[in-house]
Coordinates of C-alpha atoms in Angstrom, one line a residue:
M1 CA 207.8 17.0 -77.4
E2 CA 204.7 17.9 -77.8
L3 CA 204.4 18.0 -82.0
T4 CA 201.5 16.5 -83.5
V5 CA 201.2 15.4 -87.1
E6 CA 199.2 18.4 -87.7
D7 CA 202.0 20.3 -86.1
S8 CA 205.0 19.4 -89.0
L9 CA 204.7 18.7 -92.8
F10 CA 207.5 16.8 -93.0
C11 CA 205.8 13.5 -92.3
S12 CA 204.0 14.1 -95.6
N13 CA 206.4 15.7 -97.7
P14 CA 208.8 13.8 -99.6
A15 CA 210.7 16.7 -100.6
A16 CA 211.8 16.8 -96.8
R17 CA 213.2 13.0 -96.7
P18 CA 217.0 12.8 -95.1
V19 CA 219.1 13.3 -98.1
L20 CA 222.5 14.3 -96.0
Q21 CA 225.1 12.0 -95.1
P22 CA 224.8 11.4 -91.0
Q23 CA 228.4 13.3 -90.7
E24 CA 227.4 16.7 -92.3
L25 CA 224.6 16.8 -89.5
P26 CA 225.2 19.4 -87.3
L27 CA 226.2 17.9 -83.6
Q28 CA 228.4 15.4 -85.6
R29 CA 230.2 18.2 -87.5
L30 CA 230.6 20.0 -83.6
Y31 CA 232.3 16.7 -82.5
T32 CA 234.3 17.0 -85.7
C33 CA 235.6 20.5 -85.0
E34 CA 235.9 19.8 -81.3
R35 CA 238.6 16.9 -82.1
E36 CA 240.1 18.7 -86.0
R37 CA 240.4 22.7 -84.7
A38 CA 241.2 22.0 -80.6
A39 CA 243.3 25.4 -80.4
M40 CA 241.5 27.1 -83.4
R41 CA 240.6 30.3 -81.9
F42 CA 236.9 30.1 -82.5
L43 CA 234.6 33.1 -80.3
V44 CA 236.2 36.1 -79.4
Q45 CA 233.9 38.1 -77.0
P46 CA 234.2 42.0 -75.6
V47 CA 233.7 41.7 -71.6
P48 CA 233.9 45.1 -69.3
G49 CA 237.6 46.5 -69.8
A50 CA 238.4 43.7 -71.7
V51 CA 238.2 40.8 -74.6
R52 CA 237.5 36.9 -73.7
E53 CA 238.9 34.3 -76.4
W54 CA 238.1 30.7 -76.8
S55 CA 239.5 27.9 -78.5
W56 CA 237.4 25.1 -79.8
A57 CA 238.4 22.9 -77.2
E58 CA 237.7 25.4 -74.4
T59 CA 234.1 26.3 -76.4
M60 CA 233.2 22.9 -76.2
L61 CA 234.7 22.5 -72.8
E62 CA 231.7 24.8 -71.3
V63 CA 229.2 23.2 -73.6
R64 CA 229.9 19.7 -72.3
R65 CA 229.3 21.0 -69.0
M66 CA 226.2 23.0 -69.6
A67 CA 224.6 19.7 -71.6
A68 CA 225.6 17.2 -68.9
W69 CA 223.5 20.0 -66.5
L70 CA 220.7 20.2 -69.2
K71 CA 220.7 16.4 -69.5
A72 CA 220.6 15.9 -65.7
Q73 CA 217.3 18.2 -64.9
N74 CA 215.2 14.6 -66.6
W75 CA 213.1 16.7 -68.5
P76 CA 211.2 15.0 -71.5
P77 CA 213.7 14.0 -75.0
G78 CA 212.8 17.4 -77.3
S79 CA 211.6 19.9 -74.4
R80 CA 211.9 23.4 -75.6
I81 CA 214.3 25.9 -73.9
M82 CA 214.7 29.1 -74.9
I83 CA 217.3 31.4 -75.4
L84 CA 216.6 35.4 -74.9
G85 CA 219.8 37.7 -75.3
K86 CA 222.0 39.5 -78.0
N87 CA 224.7 37.3 -79.8
S88 CA 227.7 36.5 -77.6
A89 CA 229.9 33.7 -77.3
W90 CA 227.2 32.4 -74.3
W91 CA 224.4 32.4 -76.9
L92 CA 226.1 30.1 -79.4
M93 CA 227.4 27.4 -76.5
A94 CA 223.8 27.5 -75.0
D95 CA 222.0 26.6 -78.2
F96 CA 224.9 23.5 -79.0
A97 CA 224.2 22.2 -75.1
I98 CA 220.5 22.5 -75.9
W99 CA 221.1 19.9 -78.7
M100 CA 223.5 18.0 -77.0
A101 CA 220.8 17.5 -74.0
G102 CA 218.3 16.1 -76.5
H103 CA 216.0 19.8 -76.4
V104 CA 215.2 22.0 -78.7
S105 CA 216.3 25.5 -78.9
V106 CA 214.0 28.6 -79.4
P107 CA 215.9 31.9 -79.3
L108 CA 213.7 35.0 -79.2
F109 CA 214.6 38.5 -80.3
P110 CA 216.3 40.7 -77.6
A111 CA 214.4 43.9 -79.1
A112 CA 211.2 42.4 -78.4
S113 CA 208.4 44.3 -76.8
S114 CA 207.9 42.6 -73.1
Q115 CA 204.7 42.0 -74.0
A116 CA 205.9 39.8 -77.1
M117 CA 208.5 38.1 -75.5
A118 CA 205.8 37.2 -72.7
A119 CA 203.3 35.8 -75.3
L120 CA 206.0 34.0 -77.5
C121 CA 207.1 32.2 -74.0
D122 CA 203.1 31.1 -73.5
H123 CA 203.4 30.1 -77.1
C124 CA 206.2 28.1 -77.1
G125 CA 205.8 26.5 -73.5
P126 CA 209.3 26.4 -72.4
V127 CA 211.2 24.2 -69.5
A128 CA 213.8 26.7 -69.1
C129 CA 215.4 30.1 -70.4
F130 CA 219.1 30.8 -71.3
L131 CA 219.0 34.9 -70.6
G132 CA 221.5 37.4 -71.8
R133 CA 221.5 41.2 -72.5
F134 CA 218.2 42.1 -74.1
D135 CA 216.9 45.6 -74.7
N136 CA 213.7 46.0 -72.9
P137 CA 213.7 44.0 -69.6
L138 CA 210.6 42.7 -68.1
P139 CA 208.4 44.6 -65.7
A140 CA 208.9 43.0 -62.1
A141 CA 205.1 41.9 -62.0
R142 CA 206.5 39.6 -65.1
K143 CA 210.1 39.1 -63.5
A144 CA 207.9 37.1 -60.3
S145 CA 205.7 35.5 -62.4
I146 CA 208.2 33.2 -64.5
S147 CA 208.3 29.6 -63.3
I148 CA 210.6 28.4 -65.8
V149 CA 214.0 27.3 -64.7
T150 CA 216.1 30.6 -65.6
I151 CA 219.7 30.2 -66.2
A152 CA 221.8 33.8 -66.5
C153 CA 224.5 34.0 -68.9
P154 CA 227.5 35.8 -67.7
D155 CA 226.9 39.0 -70.1
A156 CA 223.2 39.6 -68.5
D157 CA 222.3 42.4 -66.7
P158 CA 221.2 41.7 -63.0
A159 CA 218.5 44.0 -62.9
S160 CA 216.7 42.1 -65.5
L161 CA 216.8 38.4 -64.0
P162 CA 214.2 36.8 -62.1
A163 CA 215.3 36.6 -58.1
H164 CA 215.6 32.6 -58.8
S165 CA 218.0 32.5 -61.6
L166 CA 221.0 30.1 -61.6
H167 CA 224.4 31.2 -63.2
W168 CA 226.2 30.2 -65.6
K169 CA 229.5 29.8 -64.1
D170 CA 228.1 28.9 -60.9
L171 CA 226.7 25.7 -62.9
L172 CA 229.6 25.0 -64.9
A173 CA 232.1 25.0 -61.9
A174 CA 229.3 22.1 -60.0
Q175 CA 229.4 20.0 -63.3
P176 CA 231.4 17.8 -64.7
P177 CA 231.4 17.7 -68.5
M178 CA 229.6 15.4 -70.6
A179 CA 231.9 12.3 -71.7
E180 CA 229.8 11.4 -74.4
S181 CA 229.3 12.4 -77.9
P182 CA 225.1 12.2 -78.4
L183 CA 224.0 12.4 -82.0
R184 CA 220.2 13.7 -83.0
H185 CA 218.6 12.4 -85.7
G186 CA 218.6 14.3 -89.5
M187 CA 215.1 14.4 -88.8
D188 CA 214.5 15.4 -85.5
V189 CA 213.0 19.2 -84.4
A190 CA 216.2 21.2 -83.7
T191 CA 214.6 24.6 -83.8
I192 CA 212.1 26.7 -83.9
I193 CA 212.5 29.9 -85.0
Y194 CA 210.4 32.7 -85.0
T195 CA 209.3 35.0 -88.0
S196 CA 210.0 38.7 -87.3
G197 CA 205.9 39.7 -87.4
S198 CA 206.4 42.4 -90.2
T199 CA 203.0 41.6 -91.0
G200 CA 201.6 40.8 -87.9
Q201 CA 201.9 38.2 -85.3
P202 CA 205.3 36.4 -84.9
K203 CA 204.9 32.6 -86.2
G204 CA 207.5 29.6 -85.0
A205 CA 209.0 28.0 -88.1
I206 CA 210.1 24.2 -87.1
H207 CA 213.4 23.2 -88.4
S208 CA 215.4 20.1 -88.3
F209 CA 219.1 19.4 -87.8
Q210 CA 219.3 18.1 -91.6
G211 CA 217.7 21.5 -92.3
L212 CA 220.0 23.3 -90.6
S213 CA 223.0 21.9 -91.8
M214 CA 221.9 22.4 -95.8
M215 CA 222.0 26.3 -94.2
G216 CA 225.1 26.1 -94.0
L217 CA 226.3 24.1 -96.8
S218 CA 223.8 26.3 -99.1
I219 CA 226.5 29.3 -98.1
K220 CA 230.1 26.7 -98.3
P221 CA 230.5 27.7 -102.0
Q222 CA 231.5 31.0 -100.8
F223 CA 234.2 29.8 -98.6
P224 CA 236.9 27.9 -100.6
P225 CA 239.4 25.6 -98.8
N226 CA 243.2 26.7 -98.5
L227 CA 242.1 30.6 -98.0
P228 CA 245.5 32.1 -96.9
E229 CA 243.9 33.2 -93.5
T230 CA 241.2 31.7 -91.6
D231 CA 237.7 34.1 -92.1
R232 CA 236.3 36.6 -89.7
V233 CA 233.0 37.5 -88.9
L234 CA 231.4 39.9 -86.7
S235 CA 228.2 38.6 -85.3
Y236 CA 225.7 41.1 -84.2
L237 CA 222.6 40.9 -86.2
P238 CA 220.3 38.8 -83.6
L239 CA 221.0 34.9 -84.2
A240 CA 217.1 34.7 -83.5
H241 CA 217.5 35.3 -87.5
I242 CA 217.6 33.1 -90.0
A243 CA 220.1 34.4 -92.1
E244 CA 222.7 35.1 -88.9
R245 CA 222.0 31.5 -87.4
A246 CA 222.9 30.2 -91.3
L247 CA 225.8 32.6 -91.9
I248 CA 227.4 32.5 -88.5
E249 CA 226.8 29.2 -86.4
M250 CA 226.0 26.5 -89.3
N251 CA 228.8 27.9 -91.7
A252 CA 231.0 27.9 -88.6
L253 CA 230.6 24.0 -88.2
F254 CA 231.7 23.5 -92.2
S255 CA 234.3 26.2 -92.8
P256 CA 236.9 27.4 -90.5
L257 CA 235.8 31.0 -88.8
E258 CA 236.7 32.8 -86.0
I259 CA 233.6 34.3 -84.8
Y260 CA 234.0 38.0 -83.0
F261 CA 230.6 39.8 -81.2
V262 CA 230.1 43.3 -80.3
E263 CA 230.0 44.7 -76.6
S264 CA 227.2 47.4 -77.0
L265 CA 225.8 49.9 -80.1
E266 CA 228.5 52.8 -79.3
R267 CA 231.2 50.0 -79.0
F268 CA 229.9 48.8 -82.4
P269 CA 233.3 50.8 -84.3
S270 CA 235.9 49.8 -82.4
D271 CA 234.6 45.8 -82.6
L272 CA 234.3 46.0 -86.0
A273 CA 238.1 47.3 -86.8
R274 CA 239.0 45.1 -83.8
A275 CA 237.3 41.9 -85.7
R276 CA 239.3 43.0 -89.2
S277 CA 236.3 40.7 -91.1
T278 CA 237.1 39.4 -94.2
I279 CA 233.3 38.4 -94.5
F280 CA 230.9 41.1 -93.2
F281 CA 227.0 40.7 -93.7
S282 CA 224.4 43.5 -93.0
V283 CA 221.1 45.2 -93.5
P284 CA 220.5 47.5 -96.3
R285 CA 219.6 50.1 -93.6
L286 CA 223.1 49.8 -91.9
Y287 CA 224.6 50.0 -95.6
E288 CA 222.9 53.1 -96.5
R289 CA 223.5 54.8 -92.8
F290 CA 227.5 54.1 -93.8
Q291 CA 227.2 55.8 -96.8
Q292 CA 225.6 58.7 -95.3
K293 CA 228.2 59.1 -93.0
V294 CA 230.8 59.0 -95.7
F295 CA 228.4 61.8 -97.4
E296 CA 228.9 63.9 -94.6
R297 CA 232.6 64.3 -94.8
V298 CA 232.8 64.2 -98.5
P299 CA 229.9 65.2 -100.4
A300 CA 228.6 62.8 -103.1
K301 CA 228.9 64.9 -106.3
R302 CA 233.0 65.9 -105.0
L303 CA 233.2 62.1 -104.5
R304 CA 232.6 60.8 -107.5
L305 CA 234.7 63.6 -109.2
L306 CA 237.4 62.1 -106.8
L307 CA 237.1 58.5 -107.5
A308 CA 237.2 59.2 -111.4
L309 CA 240.8 60.1 -110.8
P310 CA 243.3 57.2 -111.4
L311 CA 245.7 57.6 -107.9
V312 CA 243.4 60.0 -106.4
G313 CA 240.4 57.3 -107.0
A314 CA 242.6 54.2 -105.5
L315 CA 243.8 55.9 -102.6
T316 CA 240.2 57.3 -102.1
R317 CA 238.8 53.7 -102.5
S318 CA 241.3 52.4 -100.0
K319 CA 240.5 55.3 -97.3
I320 CA 236.9 54.7 -97.1
R321 CA 237.1 50.9 -96.9
R322 CA 239.4 51.9 -94.3
A323 CA 237.3 54.1 -92.5
L324 CA 234.2 51.6 -92.7
S325 CA 236.5 48.4 -91.2
L326 CA 236.0 47.1 -94.7
D327 CA 239.3 46.6 -95.9
H328 CA 240.0 42.9 -94.9
A329 CA 236.6 42.1 -96.3
R330 CA 237.1 39.7 -99.4
I331 CA 232.9 39.4 -99.2
V332 CA 230.6 42.1 -98.2
A333 CA 226.9 40.7 -98.3
G334 CA 223.5 42.1 -97.7
G335 CA 220.4 40.3 -97.1
G336 CA 217.2 40.8 -94.9
A337 CA 215.5 42.8 -97.5
A338 CA 216.5 43.8 -100.7
T339 CA 219.4 46.4 -101.0
P340 CA 219.2 49.2 -103.5
V341 CA 220.6 48.2 -106.8
E342 CA 222.5 51.7 -106.9
L343 CA 224.1 51.0 -103.3
I344 CA 225.4 48.0 -104.2
R345 CA 227.1 49.4 -107.2
W346 CA 228.4 52.4 -105.3
Y347 CA 230.3 49.5 -102.9
R348 CA 231.0 47.8 -105.5
G349 CA 232.6 51.0 -106.8
L350 CA 234.4 51.6 -103.9
G351 CA 236.2 47.8 -104.4
C352 CA 234.2 46.1 -102.2
N353 CA 233.0 42.2 -103.3
F354 CA 229.3 43.0 -102.9
I355 CA 226.9 40.1 -102.8
E356 CA 223.5 39.5 -102.2
G357 CA 221.6 36.1 -101.0
Y358 CA 218.2 35.5 -100.4
G359 CA 216.1 33.0 -97.7
M360 CA 213.1 33.1 -95.1
T361 CA 212.8 32.2 -91.5
E362 CA 210.9 29.3 -93.8
T363 CA 213.6 28.1 -95.7
G364 CA 216.9 28.7 -94.6
I365 CA 219.2 30.2 -96.9
T366 CA 218.1 29.3 -100.3
H367 CA 219.8 31.9 -102.8
V368 CA 223.6 32.4 -102.8
P369 CA 225.6 33.9 -106.0
L370 CA 228.4 31.1 -107.1
P371 CA 231.8 33.4 -107.3
G372 CA 232.4 34.9 -110.4
S373 CA 228.4 34.6 -111.4
E374 CA 227.4 37.6 -109.5
R375 CA 224.8 40.4 -111.4
V376 CA 223.9 43.1 -109.4
G377 CA 220.1 43.5 -108.4
F378 CA 220.3 39.4 -108.4
V379 CA 220.6 37.1 -105.2
G380 CA 222.0 34.5 -107.2
Q381 CA 221.8 30.6 -107.8
A382 CA 219.4 28.4 -106.0
S383 CA 221.1 26.1 -103.5
R384 CA 220.8 22.6 -104.3
Y385 CA 218.2 21.9 -101.7
A386 CA 216.0 24.4 -103.1
E387 CA 214.3 23.7 -106.0
T388 CA 212.9 27.1 -107.3
R389 CA 209.8 28.4 -109.8
I390 CA 208.1 31.1 -110.6
A391 CA 204.3 30.6 -110.1
P392 CA 201.7 32.2 -112.7
D393 CA 201.4 34.8 -110.7
G394 CA 205.3 35.2 -110.1
E395 CA 205.5 34.3 -106.8
V396 CA 208.8 32.4 -106.2
Q397 CA 208.0 29.4 -104.7
I398 CA 210.9 26.7 -103.2
R399 CA 210.7 23.0 -102.4
G400 CA 213.2 21.3 -100.6
A401 CA 214.5 19.4 -97.1
M402 CA 215.7 22.5 -95.9
N403 CA 212.0 24.1 -95.8
M404 CA 210.6 24.5 -92.5
M405 CA 208.5 21.4 -91.2
G406 CA 205.8 23.8 -90.5
Y407 CA 204.6 26.1 -88.0
F408 CA 204.4 25.7 -84.5
H409 CA 201.1 25.1 -83.0
D410 CA 199.4 26.3 -86.4
P411 CA 198.2 23.6 -88.4
E412 CA 196.1 25.8 -90.5
K413 CA 199.0 28.4 -91.2
S414 CA 201.2 25.5 -91.7
R415 CA 198.8 24.0 -94.6
A416 CA 198.5 27.2 -96.4
A417 CA 202.0 27.9 -96.4
F418 CA 202.5 25.1 -99.1
T419 CA 201.2 24.2 -102.4
P420 CA 199.6 21.0 -102.8
D421 CA 202.9 19.4 -104.7
G422 CA 205.0 20.8 -101.3
F423 CA 206.5 23.9 -102.8
L424 CA 206.5 26.8 -99.8
R425 CA 204.8 30.4 -101.3
T426 CA 207.8 32.5 -100.0
G427 CA 204.8 35.6 -101.2
D428 CA 208.0 37.3 -103.4
R429 CA 207.7 38.3 -106.5
G430 CA 210.9 37.4 -108.6
E431 CA 212.3 35.8 -111.6
I432 CA 214.5 33.6 -113.0
D433 CA 217.4 34.6 -115.4
D434 CA 219.2 32.5 -118.0
A435 CA 221.8 31.8 -115.6
G436 CA 219.5 30.5 -112.7
R437 CA 219.6 33.9 -110.9
L438 CA 216.7 35.0 -108.9
R439 CA 216.0 38.4 -109.2
L440 CA 213.0 40.0 -106.4
I441 CA 211.1 42.2 -107.2
G442 CA 208.9 42.8 -104.3
R443 CA 206.4 41.0 -102.0
L444 CA 202.8 40.6 -103.2
K445 CA 201.1 41.4 -100.0
E446 CA 203.0 44.9 -100.2
E447 CA 201.4 45.4 -103.8
F448 CA 198.8 47.8 -104.6
K449 CA 196.4 49.4 -107.0
T450 CA 195.7 52.8 -107.1
S451 CA 192.1 54.7 -107.6
K452 CA 193.3 54.3 -111.6
G453 CA 193.8 51.0 -111.2
K454 CA 197.6 50.8 -112.0
Y455 CA 199.0 48.3 -110.2
I456 CA 202.2 49.7 -107.9
Y457 CA 205.3 47.7 -106.5
P458 CA 206.4 50.6 -103.6
S459 CA 210.1 48.4 -102.9
R460 CA 210.9 49.7 -106.6
I461 CA 210.3 53.4 -105.3
E462 CA 211.3 52.7 -101.7
E463 CA 214.7 51.7 -103.4
Q464 CA 215.3 55.3 -105.2
L465 CA 214.1 57.1 -101.9
A466 CA 216.9 55.2 -99.8
M467 CA 219.6 56.0 -102.0
T468 CA 219.2 59.9 -101.2
S469 CA 221.0 60.7 -98.1
L470 CA 217.7 62.4 -96.6
F471 CA 216.0 59.7 -94.7
E472 CA 216.4 56.9 -92.6
S473 CA 213.6 55.0 -93.1
V474 CA 210.4 54.8 -95.9
A475 CA 207.5 53.2 -97.1
V476 CA 205.0 54.1 -99.7
F477 CA 201.4 53.7 -99.6
G478 CA 198.8 54.9 -101.9
E479 CA 196.0 52.0 -102.2
G480 CA 193.0 53.4 -103.5
F481 CA 194.7 56.9 -104.0
N482 CA 195.3 58.8 -107.1
Q483 CA 199.7 58.4 -106.7
P484 CA 201.2 56.7 -104.3
F485 CA 202.8 59.0 -101.5
A486 CA 205.9 58.6 -99.1
L487 CA 205.9 58.2 -95.5
A488 CA 209.4 58.9 -94.3
V489 CA 211.7 59.4 -91.3
L490 CA 214.6 61.3 -91.9
A491 CA 218.4 60.9 -91.5
P492 CA 219.5 61.8 -87.3
E493 CA 221.7 64.9 -88.8
R494 CA 218.5 65.9 -90.6
R495 CA 216.2 65.6 -87.5
E496 CA 218.3 67.7 -85.9
A497 CA 218.6 70.5 -88.6
C498 CA 215.4 70.8 -88.7
L499 CA 214.6 71.8 -85.2
N500 CA 215.7 75.1 -86.4
P501 CA 213.1 77.4 -89.2
N502 CA 216.2 77.6 -91.7
G503 CA 217.3 73.9 -91.4
R504 CA 213.6 73.0 -92.2
A505 CA 213.3 75.4 -94.9
V506 CA 216.6 74.1 -96.2
T507 CA 215.5 70.7 -95.9
E508 CA 212.2 71.2 -97.8
A509 CA 213.7 72.7 -100.5
E510 CA 215.9 69.7 -101.0
L511 CA 213.1 67.0 -100.0
E512 CA 211.2 68.5 -103.2
A513 CA 214.3 68.5 -105.5
S514 CA 214.7 65.0 -104.6
L515 CA 211.0 64.2 -105.7
T516 CA 211.0 65.6 -108.7
R517 CA 214.5 63.8 -109.4
I518 CA 212.9 60.4 -108.1
N519 CA 209.2 61.2 -110.2
E520 CA 211.4 61.3 -113.1
L521 CA 213.4 58.1 -113.0
L522 CA 209.7 56.4 -112.3
E523 CA 206.4 55.3 -114.6
I524 CA 203.8 58.0 -114.3
A525 CA 201.7 55.6 -112.7
E526 CA 204.2 55.1 -110.0
R527 CA 205.4 58.7 -109.4
L528 CA 204.8 60.1 -106.1
S529 CA 202.1 63.2 -105.0
F530 CA 203.8 63.8 -101.6
I531 CA 206.5 62.9 -99.0
A532 CA 204.8 63.3 -95.4
V533 CA 207.7 63.6 -93.1
S534 CA 207.2 61.6 -89.6
P535 CA 209.3 64.1 -86.7
Q536 CA 210.0 60.5 -84.6
P537 CA 212.1 57.4 -85.9
W538 CA 210.8 54.2 -86.4
T539 CA 212.2 51.9 -84.0
T540 CA 211.2 48.1 -82.7
E541 CA 210.4 50.0 -79.5
N542 CA 207.6 51.5 -80.8
G543 CA 206.7 49.0 -82.9
C544 CA 207.3 50.6 -86.4
L545 CA 210.3 48.5 -87.0
T546 CA 210.9 44.7 -86.6
P547 CA 213.8 43.0 -84.2
T548 CA 215.5 43.0 -88.4
L549 CA 215.2 46.3 -88.8
K550 CA 212.2 46.1 -91.6
V551 CA 209.4 48.6 -91.7
R552 CA 206.6 47.5 -90.4
R553 CA 203.9 48.4 -92.4
F554 CA 200.6 47.1 -90.8
A555 CA 201.5 49.4 -87.8
L556 CA 202.2 52.5 -90.2
E557 CA 199.0 51.7 -91.6
Q558 CA 197.2 51.5 -87.8
R559 CA 199.1 54.4 -86.6
Y560 CA 198.6 56.8 -89.8
G561 CA 196.0 55.5 -92.0
A562 CA 193.0 57.4 -90.8
Q563 CA 195.1 60.4 -91.9
F564 CA 195.6 59.5 -96.0
P565 CA 192.9 61.1 -96.8
Q566 CA 193.8 64.2 -95.3
W567 CA 197.3 64.3 -96.5
E568 CA 196.1 63.9 -100.1
A569 CA 193.7 66.6 -99.9
A570 CA 196.0 68.9 -98.2
G571 CA 197.6 69.1 -102.2
K572 CA 201.4 69.9 -100.5
R573 CA 204.8 68.1 -101.9
T574 CA 206.2 67.7 -98.4
L575 CA 204.0 67.1 -95.4
W576 CA 205.5 67.7 -91.5
L577 CA 203.7 65.3 -89.4
E578 CA 204.1 67.1 -86.0
G579 CA 204.0 65.7 -82.4
Q580 CA 203.5 62.0 -84.1

């Protein structure tokens, strides 16, 4: 593989030396599952008009056939092979096959723009690409210019495929399964995971096999042995993201899991109901949307009254959990971004065991609360593979063998990512309590100073805004201004109501009332001077959200920054941005 010493910090970082037993590495765990869980249901995939299931034995038969075909191509060991597609059974099987064949998997976010896909493809230099379903088909000219081998998974849209694509089913039908069970060293490169690009161009974090195993082992305390039933998870957040990769793929190698997938966004509610997830993981934005849907049926004030009644409250909690398809969930987990504390309390008030974990593309999943030690607003204790400290400036810094080996083809950023003594600079501000639990305060790069010289942590204010039912997305700005201000997108039903003057007037009154109420909860320097309302939603397609649905502040500043002074000068508490 074309990795140089400069690409990887592994060789010079003593914290990255092997610490796992060989039987704990991903491929060894894969073969153990093949042997010990052969008849156990593993993957459940919606297909048009039906649902297809694979046992572990059936999964590994397809994996072995695909691995044998990849091996027969005689590509140099450690060649990079992309996976581009939404989560599916074939996504996981492709990943396993790539590893067995001696290569490196490079997943891309399926919601990335065609331009971003092309740039990342050029950057990682793959020999082949597994193609499944994705959101932004490549232009015809780009499809025609692709010279690498493309393998179409059964869920791929034929219109999105280059003309010369090979097909999964055809390759498997003609290929005997690999008989041997090859092993990979713990320090071998397993995958390159690209960051979501919230602050600019995505970077490719290089991860080892032992680092991936540690991600699964770090989560394992939340999966105690001898549970009365096999845990079920719904995999729908991008597997190209570190959290889904660790929670779903890696954890399945250590703890028995049945993995369910979704057919489409429209089918998400029925797919979630079918899975009856015992572990449900999502990002704050979806949990906020779930809450808004509940409030549309039962206003917040009335719901509080109902929940306060002994018998009625218990029935109401049960009914809401069932309506959200969380009635089987023993764990409801948040990650990807900080979940507002009041939102966590709301779900816990419904009887959900809501916990938060923490990790980054560069670190894996480093913090998960130990059972019984959860504290609202904290992401739990550090994994035994993640030595954690708080630097003098408040930055959370992490050292350990789970950290990335470096950024692919970027030695300068690789060196800058680590302190001289081997701690990764997370860029997050945090604090650790007496029980070792970590609380995140905000991103250092997102902090700003007003013209009055006061430092503002926007995430604290955004949490308050997110707890209203008014907004779909919010971002707080104000560097160099007298006071911070918010830029927001209304929730879909609010956008629709604002299409007529009366609806807009009602919404504006509610916005101003919310602004007054939230400002009373904030320090004087934090109080918002106004809210600017964007008429268009922020999406991955228009570049305002990352593939993991985080707000891209840099993109918003580029789009709106020149108008910030005009907004402040207008002296209004609510600004309606027309046609933007």
